[in-house]
């Protein structure tokens, strides 16, 4: 079908958040209160932190403050790939923390196991399926990189099965595939908004006080704790955890490490039995292709296809604006790529189109830290892979706030910070140069130009 026609009726809102399961908001904070722990941000980072704080110590008084609605931002509008990796993939982790990569891979798998256990324990109905991820190659050079990753994984005792074109097409049938690799344990599919709402309910059931539509405007240090100032009240907290993602941080120093990058997604109508049979997909894996500019796609519970990625857009100046959540040129490009991948679905239409903002940092995986004499902890910079890793980051924040040394706080990955981005306007110029170079590399059998090779040597990068 003509991509424009397929998009005609697509609503301009995130599919997952457009659901009857969306709960009524919790009341705003009015007046002044105190808490042992105040969590700022009601995405996955904040929700996991509040929940696990109560699980660790049920007597702790925990309050969570969310500026808008629980899960409205990245956490409720993503692809729903909950990945085990804590390092934005094994290759990035190996490059940066070679002596820790085995530990990090196994910690990531345990974190994903524990997400599954939590979902089961609280009866969270979020369509959780541990189906793994199929990494597909559409060009031979991508297969070479896959062979390397699968070799490394084998040495670390992690399962990454290489597949030839016929084997991949027997799983998910596209004429564009030349081979692939199935990461069987490393990924679960879920409905991210229903996970966020389920975590919210679990927090409430354990006694966390949640206030929505309560932005924290400022923070003040006092001898008795940190005061969080909101439009109609305040919280005096002994400890504070920041799970504010890419939004203007309460801690100024974080600004140097984060840039907002927009990622875009389409959702199709449900496939008929015949349409689904034409693709196969019996094992319902998440799928990611393997160029530098990659697509990710998956089935929903009612057999729609979510199709996202490719363009990772940085708007010069680095602002976050509602109008950036829609980008027609990208939607048309995504629709064209969808029909090129699945020509057998040429009469399928899209029902939703949306975008969301990602907290990109230069090392692609989250960074952690404390301030205010250890009374505040933060975790941010998940760079498009935070559905699973935010739970690990939440545990790191709680460990740091406890002041205890744990297997997590002792990691070099946790102790080190990413290289900061330069200030504007150099920041915008550098990022656009990098985006252009990445697109060129994909056109050039993956060959990286001098600019990308220089950034690689410096440990600096741009990704989504
Ligand atoms: C389109 C898209 C697709 C993605 N796909 C995937 C995927 O398939 N797999 C994956 O692993 N990752 C994916 N990601 C990334 C993933 O969604 C994020 O890494 C993760 O949700 C980050 O969670 P968070 O809680 O840190 O941030 P957010 O979800 O952004 O939450 C931060 C919250 O803090 C609140 N806040 C900020 N400042 C304040 C303040 N001062 N006072 C009160 N509240 C405040 C905000 O309102 C917001 O609700 C995707 C992201 C996008 C945008």
Short mmCIF file of C-alpha atoms and ligand atoms in Angstrom, two decimals:
data_model
loop_
_atom_site.label_atom_id
_atom_site.label_comp_id
_atom_site.label_asym_id
_atom_site.label_seq_id
_atom_site.Cartn_x
_atom_site.Cartn_y
_atom_site.Cartn_z
CA UNK A 1 0.00 0.00 0.00
CA UNK A 2 1.03 3.58 -0.52
CA UNK A 3 2.64 4.52 2.84
CA UNK A 4 0.72 7.80 2.99
CA UNK A 5 -2.58 5.97 2.56
CA UNK A 6 -1.62 3.39 5.20
CA UNK A 7 -1.00 6.25 7.64
CA UNK A 8 -4.15 8.25 6.87
CA UNK A 9 -6.19 7.09 9.87
CA UNK A 10 -3.28 6.63 12.30
CA UNK A 11 -4.01 8.49 15.51
CA UNK A 12 -1.32 10.81 16.77
CA UNK A 13 -0.85 9.33 20.23
CA UNK A 14 1.04 6.47 21.89
CA UNK A 15 -0.89 3.23 21.45
CA UNK A 16 -0.03 1.87 24.89
CA UNK A 17 -1.24 4.95 26.76
CA UNK A 18 -4.51 4.99 24.77
CA UNK A 19 -5.94 2.21 26.95
CA UNK A 20 -8.97 1.67 29.21
CA UNK A 21 -6.52 0.24 31.78
CA UNK A 22 -5.20 3.77 32.46
CA UNK A 23 -5.89 4.54 36.13
CA UNK A 24 -7.29 7.77 37.55
CA UNK A 25 -4.53 10.11 38.75
CA UNK A 26 -3.41 10.17 42.35
CA UNK A 27 -4.03 13.52 44.09
CA UNK A 28 -1.62 16.43 43.79
CA UNK A 29 0.46 17.24 46.86
CA UNK A 30 -1.14 20.02 48.89
CA UNK A 31 0.70 21.22 52.00
CA UNK A 32 3.96 20.28 53.62
CA UNK A 33 4.96 16.76 54.56
CA UNK A 34 8.01 14.67 55.46
CA UNK A 35 9.35 11.32 54.26
CA UNK A 36 12.25 8.96 54.86
CA UNK A 37 12.67 8.68 51.09
CA UNK A 38 11.29 10.96 48.37
CA UNK A 39 11.42 9.63 44.82
CA UNK A 40 11.15 12.19 42.02
CA UNK A 41 9.75 10.88 38.73
CA UNK A 42 7.04 8.33 38.02
CA UNK A 43 8.61 6.43 35.12
CA UNK A 44 10.20 3.01 35.54
CA UNK A 45 13.22 4.47 37.40
CA UNK A 46 11.09 6.10 40.07
CA UNK A 47 8.53 3.31 40.33
CA UNK A 48 11.12 0.54 40.76
CA UNK A 49 12.97 2.66 43.32
CA UNK A 50 9.86 3.29 45.42
CA UNK A 51 8.71 -0.33 45.18
CA UNK A 52 12.03 -1.90 46.08
CA UNK A 53 12.63 0.60 48.89
CA UNK A 54 9.41 -0.68 50.49
CA UNK A 55 10.33 -4.29 49.77
CA UNK A 56 13.71 -3.79 51.45
CA UNK A 57 12.19 -2.04 54.48
CA UNK A 58 8.38 -2.01 54.82
CA UNK A 59 8.58 0.52 57.68
CA UNK A 60 10.19 3.18 55.45
CA UNK A 61 7.95 6.17 54.70
CA UNK A 62 8.22 6.66 50.92
CA UNK A 63 6.65 9.39 48.81
CA UNK A 64 6.81 9.53 44.99
CA UNK A 65 6.29 12.84 43.17
CA UNK A 66 5.45 12.82 39.45
CA UNK A 67 5.18 16.08 37.51
CA UNK A 68 2.53 14.81 35.09
CA UNK A 69 1.07 11.29 35.02
CA UNK A 70 2.67 7.98 35.97
CA UNK A 71 4.31 6.45 32.90
CA UNK A 72 3.33 9.22 30.47
CA UNK A 73 6.91 9.76 29.17
CA UNK A 74 9.39 7.23 27.76
CA UNK A 75 8.27 4.52 30.18
CA UNK A 76 4.74 4.33 28.81
CA UNK A 77 5.43 4.81 25.11
CA UNK A 78 8.40 2.60 24.25
CA UNK A 79 8.79 -0.59 22.24
CA UNK A 80 8.30 -2.77 25.31
CA UNK A 81 11.54 -4.73 24.83
CA UNK A 82 12.72 -5.48 28.39
CA UNK A 83 16.33 -6.39 27.77
CA UNK A 84 18.78 -8.09 30.06
CA UNK A 85 21.73 -6.02 28.90
CA UNK A 86 22.86 -3.30 31.30
CA UNK A 87 25.46 -1.97 28.87
CA UNK A 88 23.45 -1.24 25.68
CA UNK A 89 24.54 -4.54 24.23
CA UNK A 90 27.41 -6.89 24.85
CA UNK A 91 29.80 -5.21 22.38
CA UNK A 92 29.49 -1.77 24.04
CA UNK A 93 29.94 -3.34 27.46
CA UNK A 94 33.00 -5.31 26.38
CA UNK A 95 34.57 -2.23 24.84
CA UNK A 96 34.16 -0.15 28.00
CA UNK A 97 34.37 -2.61 30.91
CA UNK A 98 36.10 -5.74 29.59
CA UNK A 99 37.02 -7.05 33.03
CA UNK A 100 33.42 -6.67 34.25
CA UNK A 101 31.45 -7.77 31.22
CA UNK A 102 30.88 -11.33 32.42
CA UNK A 103 29.55 -10.07 35.78
CA UNK A 104 27.46 -7.40 34.06
CA UNK A 105 25.89 -9.88 31.63
CA UNK A 106 24.93 -12.24 34.45
CA UNK A 107 23.66 -9.40 36.66
CA UNK A 108 21.52 -8.25 33.73
CA UNK A 109 20.03 -11.70 33.24
CA UNK A 110 19.29 -11.92 36.96
CA UNK A 111 17.67 -8.46 36.84
CA UNK A 112 15.40 -9.62 34.00
CA UNK A 113 14.54 -12.82 35.91
CA UNK A 114 13.57 -10.67 38.87
CA UNK A 115 11.40 -8.41 36.70
CA UNK A 116 9.50 -11.54 35.61
CA UNK A 117 9.22 -12.68 39.23
CA UNK A 118 7.91 -9.25 40.32
CA UNK A 119 5.33 -9.19 37.54
CA UNK A 120 4.12 -12.63 38.65
CA UNK A 121 4.24 -11.83 42.39
CA UNK A 122 2.06 -8.71 42.12
CA UNK A 123 -0.14 -10.18 39.36
CA UNK A 124 0.77 -7.33 36.96
CA UNK A 125 -1.17 -7.90 33.74
CA UNK A 126 1.29 -6.45 31.21
CA UNK A 127 1.47 -9.16 28.56
CA UNK A 128 4.92 -10.24 29.77
CA UNK A 129 6.44 -12.88 27.43
CA UNK A 130 10.13 -13.92 27.72
CA UNK A 131 10.45 -14.70 24.01
CA UNK A 132 13.94 -13.29 23.44
CA UNK A 133 15.14 -11.09 20.61
CA UNK A 134 15.90 -12.05 17.04
CA UNK A 135 18.71 -9.87 15.69
CA UNK A 136 18.34 -9.92 11.91
CA UNK A 137 20.95 -8.96 9.31
CA UNK A 138 19.87 -7.32 6.08
CA UNK A 139 23.45 -6.93 4.74
CA UNK A 140 26.37 -9.36 4.88
CA UNK A 141 28.61 -6.95 6.86
CA UNK A 142 26.11 -7.07 9.72
CA UNK A 143 26.50 -10.86 9.89
CA UNK A 144 30.24 -10.50 10.48
CA UNK A 145 29.58 -8.31 13.52
CA UNK A 146 27.01 -10.83 14.75
CA UNK A 147 29.50 -13.68 14.53
CA UNK A 148 31.84 -11.68 16.77
CA UNK A 149 29.10 -10.96 19.33
CA UNK A 150 27.93 -14.55 19.39
CA UNK A 151 31.53 -15.76 19.87
CA UNK A 152 32.02 -13.36 22.81
CA UNK A 153 28.67 -14.38 24.29
CA UNK A 154 29.56 -18.06 24.09
CA UNK A 155 32.81 -17.38 25.95
CA UNK A 156 30.80 -15.62 28.68
CA UNK A 157 28.28 -18.45 28.90
CA UNK A 158 25.46 -16.37 27.37
CA UNK A 159 23.31 -17.92 24.65
CA UNK A 160 23.30 -16.16 21.25
CA UNK A 161 22.47 -18.62 18.45
CA UNK A 162 23.62 -17.77 14.91
CA UNK A 163 21.14 -18.54 12.13
CA UNK A 164 21.37 -18.61 8.36
CA UNK A 165 18.84 -16.83 6.15
CA UNK A 166 16.54 -19.86 5.88
CA UNK A 167 16.52 -20.39 9.63
CA UNK A 168 15.70 -16.74 10.31
CA UNK A 169 12.99 -16.70 7.67
CA UNK A 170 11.48 -19.84 9.22
CA UNK A 171 10.99 -17.74 12.36
CA UNK A 172 9.92 -14.41 10.83
CA UNK A 173 9.63 -14.23 7.07
CA UNK A 174 11.06 -11.24 5.28
CA UNK A 175 12.84 -11.35 1.91
CA UNK A 176 15.27 -8.74 3.24
CA UNK A 177 16.96 -11.08 5.75
CA UNK A 178 20.38 -12.59 5.00
CA UNK A 179 20.84 -14.21 8.42
CA UNK A 180 20.56 -13.49 12.09
CA UNK A 181 21.07 -14.39 15.69
CA UNK A 182 18.53 -15.37 18.34
CA UNK A 183 19.18 -14.08 21.84
CA UNK A 184 16.83 -16.49 23.58
CA UNK A 185 17.03 -15.48 27.24
CA UNK A 186 18.04 -11.86 26.97
CA UNK A 187 14.75 -10.12 26.31
CA UNK A 188 11.07 -10.12 27.29
CA UNK A 189 8.20 -8.42 25.50
CA UNK A 190 5.68 -6.46 27.53
CA UNK A 191 3.13 -3.66 27.43
CA UNK A 192 5.13 -0.84 29.02
CA UNK A 193 2.20 1.36 30.10
CA UNK A 194 0.50 -1.56 31.84
CA UNK A 195 3.79 -2.40 33.55
CA UNK A 196 4.08 1.20 34.80
CA UNK A 197 0.48 1.21 36.02
CA UNK A 198 0.95 -2.21 37.64
CA UNK A 199 4.08 -1.03 39.46
CA UNK A 200 2.14 2.05 40.58
CA UNK A 201 -0.56 -0.17 42.08
CA UNK A 202 2.03 -2.41 43.76
CA UNK A 203 3.64 0.72 45.27
CA UNK A 204 0.29 1.96 46.55
CA UNK A 205 -0.51 -1.47 48.04
CA UNK A 206 2.78 -1.40 49.95
CA UNK A 207 1.98 2.07 51.31
CA UNK A 208 3.97 4.39 49.01
CA UNK A 209 2.28 7.81 48.85
CA UNK A 210 2.09 8.88 45.21
CA UNK A 211 1.29 12.40 44.07
CA UNK A 212 0.78 12.96 40.35
CA UNK A 213 0.69 16.38 38.61
CA UNK A 214 3.21 17.45 41.24
CA UNK A 215 6.40 18.75 39.60
CA UNK A 216 9.34 19.38 41.87
CA UNK A 217 10.41 22.92 40.99
CA UNK A 218 13.41 23.27 43.29
CA UNK A 219 15.42 21.52 45.94
CA UNK A 220 16.80 23.10 49.15
CA UNK A 221 19.39 21.63 51.45
CA UNK A 222 18.56 21.86 55.18
CA UNK A 223 20.24 20.25 58.20
CA UNK A 224 17.15 18.04 58.67
CA UNK A 225 16.99 16.83 55.06
CA UNK A 226 16.33 17.95 51.52
CA UNK A 227 13.26 20.10 50.89
CA UNK A 228 11.53 19.41 47.59
CA UNK A 229 9.41 22.38 46.58
CA UNK A 230 6.28 21.76 44.48
CA UNK A 231 3.58 24.23 43.34
CA UNK A 232 1.24 23.64 46.32
CA UNK A 233 3.44 22.06 48.95
CA UNK A 234 6.78 20.57 49.87
CA UNK A 235 8.41 17.38 51.11
CA UNK A 236 11.22 17.35 53.65
CA UNK A 237 13.02 14.09 52.90
CA UNK A 238 15.92 12.37 54.66
CA UNK A 239 16.88 10.79 51.34
CA UNK A 240 16.02 11.62 47.71
CA UNK A 241 16.19 9.44 44.58
CA UNK A 242 16.03 11.17 41.20
CA UNK A 243 14.39 9.18 38.42
CA UNK A 244 13.67 12.14 36.19
CA UNK A 245 15.04 10.73 32.93
CA UNK A 246 16.03 13.28 30.35
CA UNK A 247 13.93 16.14 31.73
CA UNK A 248 15.71 19.28 32.98
CA UNK A 249 17.40 17.82 36.03
CA UNK A 250 17.14 19.19 39.56
CA UNK A 251 20.85 18.57 39.80
CA UNK A 252 22.55 20.95 37.37
CA UNK A 253 25.63 18.80 36.86
CA UNK A 254 23.55 16.13 35.07
CA UNK A 255 22.89 18.54 32.18
CA UNK A 256 26.36 17.94 30.77
CA UNK A 257 25.80 14.22 30.44
CA UNK A 258 22.34 13.94 28.84
CA UNK A 259 20.86 14.93 25.49
CA UNK A 260 17.21 14.45 24.45
CA UNK A 261 16.90 12.27 21.35
CA UNK A 262 13.52 11.63 19.72
CA UNK A 263 12.57 8.14 18.58
CA UNK A 264 9.42 7.37 16.54
CA UNK A 265 7.02 4.44 16.39
CA UNK A 266 4.11 3.10 14.31
CA UNK A 267 1.49 0.56 15.35
CA UNK A 268 -0.49 -1.47 12.81
CA UNK A 269 -4.02 -2.76 13.06
CA UNK A 270 -4.27 -6.39 14.29
CA UNK A 271 -3.15 -8.94 11.71
CA UNK A 272 -5.71 -11.46 10.49
CA UNK A 273 -4.86 -15.15 10.92
CA UNK A 274 -3.90 -15.28 7.23
CA UNK A 275 -1.66 -12.21 7.45
CA UNK A 276 0.08 -13.59 10.54
CA UNK A 277 0.57 -16.98 8.86
CA UNK A 278 2.29 -15.20 5.95
CA UNK A 279 4.96 -13.92 8.37
CA UNK A 280 5.22 -16.89 10.71
CA UNK A 281 6.46 -15.45 13.98
CA UNK A 282 5.24 -18.47 16.02
CA UNK A 283 7.79 -17.78 18.75
CA UNK A 284 6.78 -14.11 19.05
CA UNK A 285 10.33 -12.77 19.55
CA UNK A 286 11.16 -9.11 19.51
CA UNK A 287 13.07 -8.32 16.32
CA UNK A 288 15.82 -5.78 15.74
CA UNK A 289 17.73 -5.22 12.53
CA UNK A 290 21.40 -4.53 12.74
CA UNK A 291 22.46 -1.46 10.80
CA UNK A 292 23.63 1.56 12.77
CA UNK A 293 20.21 3.06 12.05
CA UNK A 294 18.06 0.14 13.15
CA UNK A 295 14.39 -0.78 13.33
CA UNK A 296 12.84 -2.66 16.23
CA UNK A 297 9.55 -4.51 15.88
CA UNK A 298 7.33 -6.94 17.71
CA UNK A 299 3.87 -8.40 18.03
CA UNK A 300 1.38 -7.16 20.60
CA UNK A 301 -0.94 -9.47 22.52
CA UNK A 302 -3.63 -8.93 19.86
CA UNK A 303 -1.16 -9.44 17.01
CA UNK A 304 -0.54 -5.90 15.86
CA UNK A 305 3.00 -5.06 14.79
CA UNK A 306 4.81 -2.25 16.59
CA UNK A 307 7.43 -0.84 14.22
CA UNK A 308 9.88 1.80 15.45
CA UNK A 309 13.36 3.25 15.36
CA UNK A 310 15.66 4.17 12.45
CA UNK A 311 15.64 7.96 12.72
CA UNK A 312 17.06 9.12 16.05
CA UNK A 313 16.44 12.85 15.93
CA UNK A 314 18.25 15.50 17.94
CA UNK A 315 16.64 18.92 17.56
CA UNK A 316 19.31 21.61 17.64
CA UNK A 317 19.33 23.38 20.99
CA UNK A 318 18.33 20.21 22.84
CA UNK A 319 14.84 21.29 23.88
CA UNK A 320 11.99 18.93 24.82
CA UNK A 321 8.73 20.01 23.17
CA UNK A 322 5.35 18.28 22.67
CA UNK A 323 5.40 19.14 18.94
CA UNK A 324 8.57 17.07 18.49
CA UNK A 325 6.52 13.94 19.31
CA UNK A 326 5.12 14.00 15.77
CA UNK A 327 7.34 13.93 12.68
CA UNK A 328 5.57 13.11 9.44
CA UNK A 329 8.72 12.67 7.35
CA UNK A 330 9.88 9.96 9.75
CA UNK A 331 6.48 8.25 9.86
CA UNK A 332 6.40 8.01 6.06
CA UNK A 333 9.97 6.65 6.01
CA UNK A 334 9.08 4.09 8.68
CA UNK A 335 5.97 3.01 6.74
CA UNK A 336 8.04 2.60 3.54
CA UNK A 337 10.57 0.46 5.41
CA UNK A 338 7.76 -1.62 6.93
CA UNK A 339 6.30 -2.53 3.53
CA UNK A 340 9.76 -3.23 2.10
CA UNK A 341 10.38 -5.66 4.98
CA UNK A 342 6.97 -7.32 4.82
CA UNK A 343 5.67 -7.00 1.24
CA UNK A 344 3.14 -9.74 2.05
CA UNK A 345 1.40 -7.28 4.42
CA UNK A 346 0.88 -4.63 1.76
CA UNK A 347 -2.78 -4.07 2.67
CA UNK A 348 -2.13 -3.45 6.38
CA UNK A 349 -2.90 -0.03 7.87
CA UNK A 350 -1.43 1.84 10.82
CA UNK A 351 -3.65 2.86 13.74
CA UNK A 352 -1.18 4.91 15.84
CA UNK A 353 1.95 7.02 15.31
CA UNK A 354 3.95 8.69 18.04
CA UNK A 355 7.35 9.74 19.26
CA UNK A 356 9.10 9.98 22.57
CA UNK A 357 12.27 11.32 24.05
CA UNK A 358 15.26 9.23 25.05
CA UNK A 359 17.93 10.12 27.65
CA UNK A 360 21.05 9.62 25.57
CA UNK A 361 24.51 9.76 27.14
CA UNK A 362 27.85 9.36 25.43
CA UNK A 363 28.51 5.85 26.74
CA UNK A 364 24.96 4.59 25.86
CA UNK A 365 24.39 2.95 29.22
CA UNK A 366 23.17 4.54 32.43
CA UNK A 367 25.38 6.35 34.89
CA UNK A 368 24.85 6.72 38.62
CA UNK A 369 25.94 8.96 41.45
CA UNK A 370 25.19 10.83 44.64
CA UNK A 371 25.23 14.42 45.85
CA UNK A 372 24.36 16.39 49.00
CA UNK A 373 26.65 14.27 51.14
CA UNK A 374 25.14 10.99 49.96
CA UNK A 375 21.55 12.04 50.75
CA UNK A 376 20.58 12.18 47.06
CA UNK A 377 21.16 9.50 44.40
CA UNK A 378 20.47 9.54 40.68
CA UNK A 379 20.48 7.18 37.71
CA UNK A 380 19.99 8.33 34.11
CA UNK A 381 21.29 7.91 30.56
CA UNK A 382 19.69 4.59 29.56
CA UNK A 383 19.91 5.64 25.86
CA UNK A 384 16.86 3.77 24.58
CA UNK A 385 17.41 0.61 26.61
CA UNK A 386 15.90 1.34 30.00
CA UNK A 387 12.83 -0.89 30.20
CA UNK A 388 14.82 -3.58 32.00
CA UNK A 389 17.92 -1.67 33.11
CA UNK A 390 16.00 0.96 35.12
CA UNK A 391 15.28 -1.73 37.71
CA UNK A 392 19.01 -2.35 38.09
CA UNK A 393 19.55 1.44 38.28
CA UNK A 394 16.90 1.68 40.99
CA UNK A 395 18.75 -0.94 43.02
CA UNK A 396 21.98 1.02 42.54
CA UNK A 397 20.30 4.21 43.82
CA UNK A 398 19.00 2.39 46.90
CA UNK A 399 22.43 0.84 47.53
CA UNK A 400 24.10 4.25 47.24
CA UNK A 401 21.57 5.87 49.59
CA UNK A 402 22.10 3.09 52.15
CA UNK A 403 25.80 3.96 52.22
CA UNK A 404 26.68 0.27 52.02
CA UNK A 405 29.14 -1.29 49.60
CA UNK A 406 27.42 -3.88 47.44
CA UNK A 407 28.35 -5.91 44.37
CA UNK A 408 26.64 -3.17 42.37
CA UNK A 409 28.28 -0.10 43.96
CA UNK A 410 31.73 -1.64 43.51
CA UNK A 411 31.39 -1.93 39.73
CA UNK A 412 33.60 0.34 37.66
CA UNK A 413 30.54 0.87 35.45
CA UNK A 414 28.75 2.35 38.47
CA UNK A 415 31.66 4.43 39.73
CA UNK A 416 32.59 6.03 36.38
CA UNK A 417 30.78 8.82 34.56
CA UNK A 418 30.36 9.20 30.80
CA UNK A 419 32.31 11.83 28.92
CA UNK A 420 30.20 15.02 29.02
CA UNK A 421 28.78 16.49 25.81
CA UNK A 422 30.27 19.85 24.79
CA UNK A 423 28.08 22.94 25.29
CA UNK A 424 25.87 24.36 22.52
CA UNK A 425 26.29 25.21 19.67
CA UNK A 426 29.21 22.76 19.36
CA UNK A 427 26.96 20.06 20.82
CA UNK A 428 24.37 20.34 18.02
CA UNK A 429 27.02 20.54 15.30
CA UNK A 430 28.83 17.48 16.66
CA UNK A 431 25.66 15.41 17.02
CA UNK A 432 24.41 16.24 13.52
CA UNK A 433 27.83 15.38 12.07
CA UNK A 434 27.69 12.06 13.92
CA UNK A 435 24.15 11.29 12.71
CA UNK A 436 25.22 12.00 9.12
CA UNK A 437 28.32 9.82 9.48
CA UNK A 438 26.29 6.94 10.92
CA UNK A 439 23.91 7.07 7.93
CA UNK A 440 26.93 7.08 5.58
CA UNK A 441 28.41 4.04 7.35
CA UNK A 442 25.18 2.11 6.73
CA UNK A 443 25.38 2.96 3.03
CA UNK A 444 29.03 1.91 2.99
CA UNK A 445 29.03 -1.68 4.33
CA UNK A 446 29.35 -0.40 7.90
CA UNK A 447 32.67 1.38 7.22
CA UNK A 448 33.15 4.17 9.75
CA UNK A 449 34.59 7.47 8.60
CA UNK A 450 37.38 9.40 10.31
CA UNK A 451 34.92 11.32 12.49
CA UNK A 452 33.31 8.15 13.88
CA UNK A 453 36.68 6.44 14.33
CA UNK A 454 37.93 9.44 16.30
CA UNK A 455 34.84 9.41 18.51
CA UNK A 456 35.23 5.63 18.97
CA UNK A 457 38.80 6.15 20.16
CA UNK A 458 37.61 8.78 22.65
CA UNK A 459 34.83 6.50 23.93
CA UNK A 460 32.25 9.04 22.77
CA UNK A 461 29.17 8.21 20.79
CA UNK A 462 25.61 8.94 19.79
CA UNK A 463 22.89 6.29 19.71
CA UNK A 464 19.27 5.65 20.58
C1 LIG B 1 9.88 5.69 21.47
C2 LIG B 1 10.73 5.00 22.48
C3 LIG B 1 10.98 3.63 22.36
C4 LIG B 1 11.76 2.97 23.31
N1 LIG B 1 11.88 1.61 23.23
C5 LIG B 1 12.53 0.95 24.22
C6 LIG B 1 12.55 -0.48 24.25
O1 LIG B 1 11.87 -1.15 23.47
N2 LIG B 1 13.30 -1.08 25.21
C7 LIG B 1 14.00 -0.36 26.14
O2 LIG B 1 14.67 -0.96 26.98
N3 LIG B 1 13.94 0.99 26.18
C8 LIG B 1 13.20 1.65 25.26
N4 LIG B 1 13.10 3.00 25.33
C9 LIG B 1 13.73 3.71 26.46
C10 LIG B 1 12.95 3.52 27.77
O3 LIG B 1 11.60 3.82 27.55
C11 LIG B 1 13.56 4.40 28.85
O4 LIG B 1 14.94 4.09 28.98
C12 LIG B 1 12.91 4.28 30.21
O5 LIG B 1 11.52 4.29 30.12
C13 LIG B 1 13.42 5.40 31.12
O6 LIG B 1 12.65 5.43 32.29
P1 LIG B 1 12.81 6.65 33.31
O7 LIG B 1 11.89 6.39 34.44
O8 LIG B 1 14.24 6.84 33.62
O9 LIG B 1 12.36 7.94 32.50
P2 LIG B 1 10.91 8.47 32.06
O10 LIG B 1 10.01 7.39 31.64
O11 LIG B 1 11.18 9.57 31.09
O12 LIG B 1 10.31 9.08 33.39
C14 LIG B 1 10.80 10.25 33.99
C15 LIG B 1 9.63 10.87 34.76
O13 LIG B 1 10.13 11.90 35.61
C16 LIG B 1 9.17 12.92 35.64
N5 LIG B 1 9.85 14.16 36.05
C17 LIG B 1 10.91 14.75 35.45
N6 LIG B 1 11.29 15.85 36.15
C18 LIG B 1 10.44 15.94 37.21
C19 LIG B 1 10.32 16.87 38.28
N7 LIG B 1 11.15 17.92 38.42
N8 LIG B 1 9.32 16.67 39.19
C20 LIG B 1 8.48 15.60 39.09
N9 LIG B 1 8.56 14.70 38.08
C21 LIG B 1 9.52 14.87 37.15
C22 LIG B 1 8.64 12.99 34.21
O14 LIG B 1 7.38 13.63 34.16
C23 LIG B 1 8.59 11.50 33.84
O15 LIG B 1 7.33 10.93 34.12
C24 LIG B 1 12.34 3.70 24.39
C25 LIG B 1 12.09 5.06 24.52
C26 LIG B 1 11.28 5.71 23.58
C27 LIG B 1 11.02 7.18 23.75
#
